[in-house]
Tab-separated table of C-alpha atoms (C1' of nucleotides) in Angstrom:
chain	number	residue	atom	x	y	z
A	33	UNK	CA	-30.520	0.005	14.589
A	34	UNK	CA	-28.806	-3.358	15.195
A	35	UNK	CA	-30.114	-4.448	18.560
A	36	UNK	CA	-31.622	-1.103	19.642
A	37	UNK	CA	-34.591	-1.580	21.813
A	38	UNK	CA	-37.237	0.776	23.064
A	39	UNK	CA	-37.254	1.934	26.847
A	40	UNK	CA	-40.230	-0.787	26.897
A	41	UNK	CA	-38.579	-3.546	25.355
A	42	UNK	CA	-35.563	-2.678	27.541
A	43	UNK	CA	-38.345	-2.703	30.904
A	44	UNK	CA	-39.507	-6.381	29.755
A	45	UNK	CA	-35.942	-7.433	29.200
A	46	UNK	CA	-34.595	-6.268	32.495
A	47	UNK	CA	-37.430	-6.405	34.933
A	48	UNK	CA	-37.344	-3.107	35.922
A	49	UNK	CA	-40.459	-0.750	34.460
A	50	UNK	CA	-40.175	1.649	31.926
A	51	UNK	CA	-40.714	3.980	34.512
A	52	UNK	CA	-38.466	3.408	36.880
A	53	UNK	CA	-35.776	3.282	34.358
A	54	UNK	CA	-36.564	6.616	33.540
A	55	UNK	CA	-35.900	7.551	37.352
A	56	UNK	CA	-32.942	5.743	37.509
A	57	UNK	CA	-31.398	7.735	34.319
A	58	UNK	CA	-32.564	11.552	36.032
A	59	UNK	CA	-30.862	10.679	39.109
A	60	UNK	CA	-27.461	9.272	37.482
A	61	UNK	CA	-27.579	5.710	38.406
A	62	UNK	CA	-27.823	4.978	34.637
A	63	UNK	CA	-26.112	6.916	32.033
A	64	UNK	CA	-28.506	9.071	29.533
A	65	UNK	CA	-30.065	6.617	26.885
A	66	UNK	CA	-29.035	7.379	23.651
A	67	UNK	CA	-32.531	8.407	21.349
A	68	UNK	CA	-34.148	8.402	18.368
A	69	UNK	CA	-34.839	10.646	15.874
A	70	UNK	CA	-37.872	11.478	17.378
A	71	UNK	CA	-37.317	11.526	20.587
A	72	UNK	CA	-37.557	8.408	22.092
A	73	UNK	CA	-35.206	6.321	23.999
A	74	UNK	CA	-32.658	3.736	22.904
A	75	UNK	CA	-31.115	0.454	25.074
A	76	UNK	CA	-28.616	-1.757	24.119
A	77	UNK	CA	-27.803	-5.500	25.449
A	78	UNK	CA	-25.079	-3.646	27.391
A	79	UNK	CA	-28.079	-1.600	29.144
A	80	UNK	CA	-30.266	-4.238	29.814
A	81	UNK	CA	-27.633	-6.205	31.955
A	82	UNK	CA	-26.485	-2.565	33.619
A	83	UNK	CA	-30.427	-2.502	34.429
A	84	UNK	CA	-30.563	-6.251	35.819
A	85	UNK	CA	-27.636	-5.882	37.992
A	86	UNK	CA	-29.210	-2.826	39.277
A	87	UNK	CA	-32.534	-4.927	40.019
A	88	UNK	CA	-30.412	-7.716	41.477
A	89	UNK	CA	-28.715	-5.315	43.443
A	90	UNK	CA	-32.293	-3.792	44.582
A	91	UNK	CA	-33.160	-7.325	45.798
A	92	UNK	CA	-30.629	-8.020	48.285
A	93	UNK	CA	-31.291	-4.264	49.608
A	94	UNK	CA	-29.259	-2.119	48.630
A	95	UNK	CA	-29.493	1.941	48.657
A	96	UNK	CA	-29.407	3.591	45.078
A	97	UNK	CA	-25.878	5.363	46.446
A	98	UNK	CA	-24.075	2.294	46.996
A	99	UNK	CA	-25.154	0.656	43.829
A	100	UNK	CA	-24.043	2.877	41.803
A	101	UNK	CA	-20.481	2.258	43.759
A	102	UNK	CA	-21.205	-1.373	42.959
A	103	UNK	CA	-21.750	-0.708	39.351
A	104	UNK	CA	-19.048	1.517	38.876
A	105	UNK	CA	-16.300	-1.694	40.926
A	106	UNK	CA	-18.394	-4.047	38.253
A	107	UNK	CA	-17.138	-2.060	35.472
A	108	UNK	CA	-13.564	-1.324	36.300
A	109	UNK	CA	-11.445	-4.211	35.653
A	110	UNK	CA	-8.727	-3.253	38.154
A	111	UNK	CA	-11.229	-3.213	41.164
A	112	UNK	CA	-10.014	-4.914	44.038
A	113	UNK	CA	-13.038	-7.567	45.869
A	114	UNK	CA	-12.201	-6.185	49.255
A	115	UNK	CA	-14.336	-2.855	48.366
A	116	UNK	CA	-16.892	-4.317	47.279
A	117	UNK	CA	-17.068	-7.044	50.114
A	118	UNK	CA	-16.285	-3.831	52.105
A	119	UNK	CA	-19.385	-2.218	50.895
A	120	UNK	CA	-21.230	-5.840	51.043
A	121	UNK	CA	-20.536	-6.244	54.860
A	122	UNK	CA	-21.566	-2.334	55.516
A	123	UNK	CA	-25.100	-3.277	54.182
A	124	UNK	CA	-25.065	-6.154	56.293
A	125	UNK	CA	-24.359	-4.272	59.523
A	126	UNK	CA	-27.288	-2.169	58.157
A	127	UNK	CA	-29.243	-5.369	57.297
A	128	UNK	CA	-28.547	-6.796	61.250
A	129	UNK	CA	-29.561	-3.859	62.867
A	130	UNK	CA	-32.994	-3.519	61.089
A	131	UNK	CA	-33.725	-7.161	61.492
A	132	UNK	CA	-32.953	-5.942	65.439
A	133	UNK	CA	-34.836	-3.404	65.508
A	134	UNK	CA	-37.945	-4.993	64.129
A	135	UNK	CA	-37.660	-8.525	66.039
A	136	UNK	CA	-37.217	-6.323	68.925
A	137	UNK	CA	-41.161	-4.680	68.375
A	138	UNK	CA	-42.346	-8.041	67.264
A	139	UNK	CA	-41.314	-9.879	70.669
A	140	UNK	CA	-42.799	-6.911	72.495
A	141	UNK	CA	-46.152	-7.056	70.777
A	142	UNK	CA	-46.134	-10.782	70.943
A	143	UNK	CA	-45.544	-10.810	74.914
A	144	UNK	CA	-48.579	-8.123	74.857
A	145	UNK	CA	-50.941	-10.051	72.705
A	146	UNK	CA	-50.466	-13.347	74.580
A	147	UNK	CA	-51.195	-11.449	77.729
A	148	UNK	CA	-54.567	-9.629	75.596
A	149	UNK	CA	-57.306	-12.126	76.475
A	150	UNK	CA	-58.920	-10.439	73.326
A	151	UNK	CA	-62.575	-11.066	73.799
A	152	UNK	CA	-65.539	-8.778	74.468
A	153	UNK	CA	-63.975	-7.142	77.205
A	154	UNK	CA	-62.492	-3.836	77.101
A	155	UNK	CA	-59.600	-4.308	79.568
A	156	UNK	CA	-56.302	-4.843	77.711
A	157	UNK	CA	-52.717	-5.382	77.971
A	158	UNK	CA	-51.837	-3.776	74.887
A	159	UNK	CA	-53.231	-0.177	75.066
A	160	UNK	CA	-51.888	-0.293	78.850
A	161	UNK	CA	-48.488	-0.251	77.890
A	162	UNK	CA	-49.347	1.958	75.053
A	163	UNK	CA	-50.127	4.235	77.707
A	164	UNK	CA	-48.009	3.488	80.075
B	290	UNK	CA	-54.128	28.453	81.651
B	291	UNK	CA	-54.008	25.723	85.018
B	292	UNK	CA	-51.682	23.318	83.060
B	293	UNK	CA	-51.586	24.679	79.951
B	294	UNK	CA	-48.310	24.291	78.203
B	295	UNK	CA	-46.408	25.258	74.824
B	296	UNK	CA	-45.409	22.999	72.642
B	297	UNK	CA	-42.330	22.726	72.886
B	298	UNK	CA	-43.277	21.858	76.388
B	299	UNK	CA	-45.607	19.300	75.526
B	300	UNK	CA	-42.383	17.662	73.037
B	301	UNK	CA	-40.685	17.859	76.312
B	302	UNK	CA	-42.765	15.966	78.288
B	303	UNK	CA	-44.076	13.780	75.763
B	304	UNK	CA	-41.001	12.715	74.044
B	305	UNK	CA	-42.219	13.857	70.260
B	306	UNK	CA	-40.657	16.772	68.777
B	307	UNK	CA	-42.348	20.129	68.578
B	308	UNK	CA	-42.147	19.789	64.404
B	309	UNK	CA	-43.663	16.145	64.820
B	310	UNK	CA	-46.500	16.806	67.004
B	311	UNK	CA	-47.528	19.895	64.210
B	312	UNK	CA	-47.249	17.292	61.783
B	313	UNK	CA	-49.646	14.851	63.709
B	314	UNK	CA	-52.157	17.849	64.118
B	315	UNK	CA	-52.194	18.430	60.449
B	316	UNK	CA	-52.986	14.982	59.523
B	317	UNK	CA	-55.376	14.860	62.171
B	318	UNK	CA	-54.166	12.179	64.266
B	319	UNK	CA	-54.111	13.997	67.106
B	320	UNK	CA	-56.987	17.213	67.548
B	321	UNK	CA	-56.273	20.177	67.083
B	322	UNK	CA	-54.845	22.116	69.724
B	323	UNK	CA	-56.473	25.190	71.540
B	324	UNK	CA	-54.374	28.529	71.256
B	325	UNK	CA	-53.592	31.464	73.075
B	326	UNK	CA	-54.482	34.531	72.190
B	327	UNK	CA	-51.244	35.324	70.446
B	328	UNK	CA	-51.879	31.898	68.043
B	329	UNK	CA	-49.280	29.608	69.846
B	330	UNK	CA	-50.791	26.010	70.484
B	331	UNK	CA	-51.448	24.947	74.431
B	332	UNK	CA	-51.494	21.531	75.355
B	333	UNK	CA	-52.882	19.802	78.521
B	334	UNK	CA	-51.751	16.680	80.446
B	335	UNK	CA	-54.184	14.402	78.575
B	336	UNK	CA	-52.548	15.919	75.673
B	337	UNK	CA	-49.417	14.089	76.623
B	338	UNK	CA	-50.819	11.513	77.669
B	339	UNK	CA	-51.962	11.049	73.920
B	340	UNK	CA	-48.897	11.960	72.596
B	341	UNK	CA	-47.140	9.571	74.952
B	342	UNK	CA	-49.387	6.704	73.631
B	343	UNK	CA	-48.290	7.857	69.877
B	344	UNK	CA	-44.919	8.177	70.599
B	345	UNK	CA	-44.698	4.602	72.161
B	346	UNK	CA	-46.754	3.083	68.918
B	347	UNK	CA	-44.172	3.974	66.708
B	348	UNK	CA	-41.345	3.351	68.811
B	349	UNK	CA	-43.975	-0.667	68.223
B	350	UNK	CA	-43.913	0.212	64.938
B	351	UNK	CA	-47.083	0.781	63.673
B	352	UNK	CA	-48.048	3.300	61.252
B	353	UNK	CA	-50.112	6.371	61.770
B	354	UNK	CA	-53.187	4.941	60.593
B	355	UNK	CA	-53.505	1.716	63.111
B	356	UNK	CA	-52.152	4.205	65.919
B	357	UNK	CA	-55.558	6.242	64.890
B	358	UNK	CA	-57.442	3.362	65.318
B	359	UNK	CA	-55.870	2.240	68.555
B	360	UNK	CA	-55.897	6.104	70.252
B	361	UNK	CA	-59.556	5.625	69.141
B	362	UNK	CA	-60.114	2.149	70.870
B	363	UNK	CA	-58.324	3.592	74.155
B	364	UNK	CA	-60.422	6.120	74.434
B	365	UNK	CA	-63.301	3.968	74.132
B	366	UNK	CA	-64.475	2.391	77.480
B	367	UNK	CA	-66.617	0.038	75.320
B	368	UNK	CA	-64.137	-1.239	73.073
B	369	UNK	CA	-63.336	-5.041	72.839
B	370	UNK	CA	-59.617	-6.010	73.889
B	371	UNK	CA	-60.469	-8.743	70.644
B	372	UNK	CA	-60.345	-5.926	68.355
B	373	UNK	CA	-57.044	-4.202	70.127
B	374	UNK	CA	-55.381	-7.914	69.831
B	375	UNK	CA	-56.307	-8.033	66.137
B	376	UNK	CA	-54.535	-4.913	64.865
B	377	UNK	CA	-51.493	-6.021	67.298
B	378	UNK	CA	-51.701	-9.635	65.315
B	379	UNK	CA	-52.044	-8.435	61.947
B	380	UNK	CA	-48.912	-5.768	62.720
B	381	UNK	CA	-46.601	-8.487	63.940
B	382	UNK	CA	-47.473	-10.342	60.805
B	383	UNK	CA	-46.106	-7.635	58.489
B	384	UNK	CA	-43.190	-7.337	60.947
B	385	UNK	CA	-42.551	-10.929	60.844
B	386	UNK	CA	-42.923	-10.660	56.431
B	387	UNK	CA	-40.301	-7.498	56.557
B	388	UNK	CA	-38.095	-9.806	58.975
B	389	UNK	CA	-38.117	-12.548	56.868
B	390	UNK	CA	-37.435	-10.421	53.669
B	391	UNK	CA	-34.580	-8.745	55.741
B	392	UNK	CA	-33.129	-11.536	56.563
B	393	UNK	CA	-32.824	-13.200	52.989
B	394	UNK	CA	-31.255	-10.668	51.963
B	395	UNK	CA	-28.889	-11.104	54.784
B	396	UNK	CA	-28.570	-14.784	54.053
B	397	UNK	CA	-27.717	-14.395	50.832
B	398	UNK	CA	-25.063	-11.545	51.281
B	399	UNK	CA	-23.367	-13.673	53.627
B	400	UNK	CA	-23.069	-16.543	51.556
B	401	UNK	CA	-21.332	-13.932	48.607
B	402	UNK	CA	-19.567	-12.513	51.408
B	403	UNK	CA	-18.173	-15.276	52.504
B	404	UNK	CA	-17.471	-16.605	48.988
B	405	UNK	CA	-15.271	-13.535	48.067
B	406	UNK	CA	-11.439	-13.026	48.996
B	407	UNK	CA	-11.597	-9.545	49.841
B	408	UNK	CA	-8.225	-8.892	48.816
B	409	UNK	CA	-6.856	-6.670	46.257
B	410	UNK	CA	-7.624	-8.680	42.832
B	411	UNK	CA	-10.731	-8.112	40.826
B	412	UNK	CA	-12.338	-11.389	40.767
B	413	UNK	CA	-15.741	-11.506	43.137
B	414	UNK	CA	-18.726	-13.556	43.613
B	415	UNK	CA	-20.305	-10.760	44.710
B	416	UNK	CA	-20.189	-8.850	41.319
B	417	UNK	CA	-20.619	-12.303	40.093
B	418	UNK	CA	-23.967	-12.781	41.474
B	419	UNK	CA	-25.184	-9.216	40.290
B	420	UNK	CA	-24.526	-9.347	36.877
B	421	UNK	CA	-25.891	-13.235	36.423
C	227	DT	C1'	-55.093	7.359	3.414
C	228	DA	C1'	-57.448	7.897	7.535
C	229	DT	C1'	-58.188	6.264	11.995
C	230	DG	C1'	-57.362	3.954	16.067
C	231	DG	C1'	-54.775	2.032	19.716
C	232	DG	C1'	-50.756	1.466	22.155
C	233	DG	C1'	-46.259	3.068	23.337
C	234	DC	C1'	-43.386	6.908	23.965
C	235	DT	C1'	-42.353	11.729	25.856
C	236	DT	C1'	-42.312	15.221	29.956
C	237	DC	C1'	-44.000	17.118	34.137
C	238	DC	C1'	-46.186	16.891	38.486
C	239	DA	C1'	-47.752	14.541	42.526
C	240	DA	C1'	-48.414	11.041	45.995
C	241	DC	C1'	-46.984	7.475	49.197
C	242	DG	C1'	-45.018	7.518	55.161
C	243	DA	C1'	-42.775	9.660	58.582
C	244	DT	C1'	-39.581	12.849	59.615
C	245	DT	C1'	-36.511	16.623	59.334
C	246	DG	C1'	-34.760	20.999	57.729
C	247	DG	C1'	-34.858	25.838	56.578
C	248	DA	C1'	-36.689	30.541	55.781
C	249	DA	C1'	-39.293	34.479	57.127
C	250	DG	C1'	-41.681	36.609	60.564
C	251	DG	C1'	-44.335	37.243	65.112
C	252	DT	C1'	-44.166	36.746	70.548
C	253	DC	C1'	-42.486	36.421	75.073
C	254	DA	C1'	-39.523	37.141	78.999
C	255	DA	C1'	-35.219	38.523	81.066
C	256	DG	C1'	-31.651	41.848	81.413
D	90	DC	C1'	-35.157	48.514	74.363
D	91	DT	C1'	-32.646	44.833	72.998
D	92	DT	C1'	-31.548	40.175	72.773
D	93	DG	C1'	-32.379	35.525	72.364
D	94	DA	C1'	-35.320	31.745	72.684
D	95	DC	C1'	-39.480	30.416	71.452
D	96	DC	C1'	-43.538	30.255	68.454
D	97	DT	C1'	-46.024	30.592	63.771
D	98	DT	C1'	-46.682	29.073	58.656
D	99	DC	C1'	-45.056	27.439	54.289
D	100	DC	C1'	-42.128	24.901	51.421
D	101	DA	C1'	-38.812	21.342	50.455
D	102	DA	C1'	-36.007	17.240	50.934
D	103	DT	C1'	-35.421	12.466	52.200
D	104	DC	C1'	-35.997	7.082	49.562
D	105	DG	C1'	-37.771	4.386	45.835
D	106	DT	C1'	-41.670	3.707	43.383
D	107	DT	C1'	-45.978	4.413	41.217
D	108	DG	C1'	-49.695	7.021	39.186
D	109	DG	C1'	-51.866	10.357	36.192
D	110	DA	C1'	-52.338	13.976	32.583
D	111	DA	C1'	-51.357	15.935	28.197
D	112	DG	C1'	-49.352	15.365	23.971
D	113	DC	C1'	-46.455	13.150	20.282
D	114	DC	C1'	-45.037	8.863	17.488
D	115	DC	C1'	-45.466	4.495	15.188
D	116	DC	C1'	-47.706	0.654	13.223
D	117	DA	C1'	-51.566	-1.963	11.594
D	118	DT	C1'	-55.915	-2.337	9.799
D	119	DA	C1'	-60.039	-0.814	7.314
DNA sequence: TATGGGGCTTCCAACGATTGGAAGGTCAAG
DNA sequence: CTTGACCTTCCAATCGTTGGAAGCCCCATA
């Protein structure tokens, strides 16, 4: 083997666990590691960056669908940028509207808690609009 | 039955599907529910009233377990409003961690985003950025 | 050469919250 | 009596990741 690497060698290489390599390969993100004779998985240099592109791509969010998308535009020389800042700019509609969504229940639970006097008392701001 | 209803009446009035409130039961967030003779579940107004409070804790975004512990502390006339304003502080902390993590992600796709054409030719910062 | 330890294999399950479907029983109106 | 809307339970999928169990493989050391 010239710069074959085990699925664990490959894990320390990219940053992604053995593991989770081995998901990635059932579902189809990755493409089916070539083995050994007995059995056990082979990566090449090729793999590891496929694998740390995928982790990168992990990092800033994205869905396992739309990576592979990305990886297959990475791959094909004739891509044009606009899909994939087409496909960047969907995930950060996506991105916005959870930040929303979440800022939204933090300002509500902040109003409530600065209203909660939170001592020994039982009266409380927080469970009444729970129950409201 | 005075004000027994089914459940689909109690998703009705409470706002949490029929599906979701079995759910609840089986994890034992909320009691089980009595039954008619038949087997279907009945629910009363304090029923909904629970289910209400549930319904509005996720809509806050806390998880099932802190909702279990605030139900609890509601239906405790001896609770502290300290111990209410604790869970509600050490929620908007995670929400404030998942904002922040949200939002980097953001940040950074908008700086690729804004760094790539978009046009039809394959070069991209985007792809750039993934495979470095 | 035997033995041990660590890495590899597959399969199965759990997380959290929700939704969907299938198969079958119940209720009320027409 | 039939029809349709409701109810029941059980099982599965979502998304991405992690964990364990059982068993095989490889290398180093005694």
């Amino acid at each position: 083997m010239k710069d074959g690497m085990t699925i664990g060698d490959a894990a320390k290489a990219s940053g992604v666990n053995a593991k989770l390599i081995r998901y990635y390969e059932s579902i189809g993100l990755i493409p089916e590691a070539g083995r050994t004779a007995s059995g056990y998985r082979v990566y090449s240099g090729t793999d590891v960056n496929v694998l740390r592109f995928v982790k990168r791509a992990r990092t800033l969010g994205f869905g396992i669908e739309r990576i592979q998308k990305l990886v297959g535009l990475w791959q094909d020389r004739t891509r044009c940028s606009s899909e994939v800042k087409r496909i960047a700019l969907q995930h950060i509609d996506e991105l916005e509207a959870k930040i929303a969504e979440l800022q939204a229940m933090r300002d509500t639970l902040h109003e409530l808690a600065d209203a909660c006097h939170g001592d020994e008392r039982p009266e409380c701001p927080i469970l009444k609009d729970l129950s409201s």
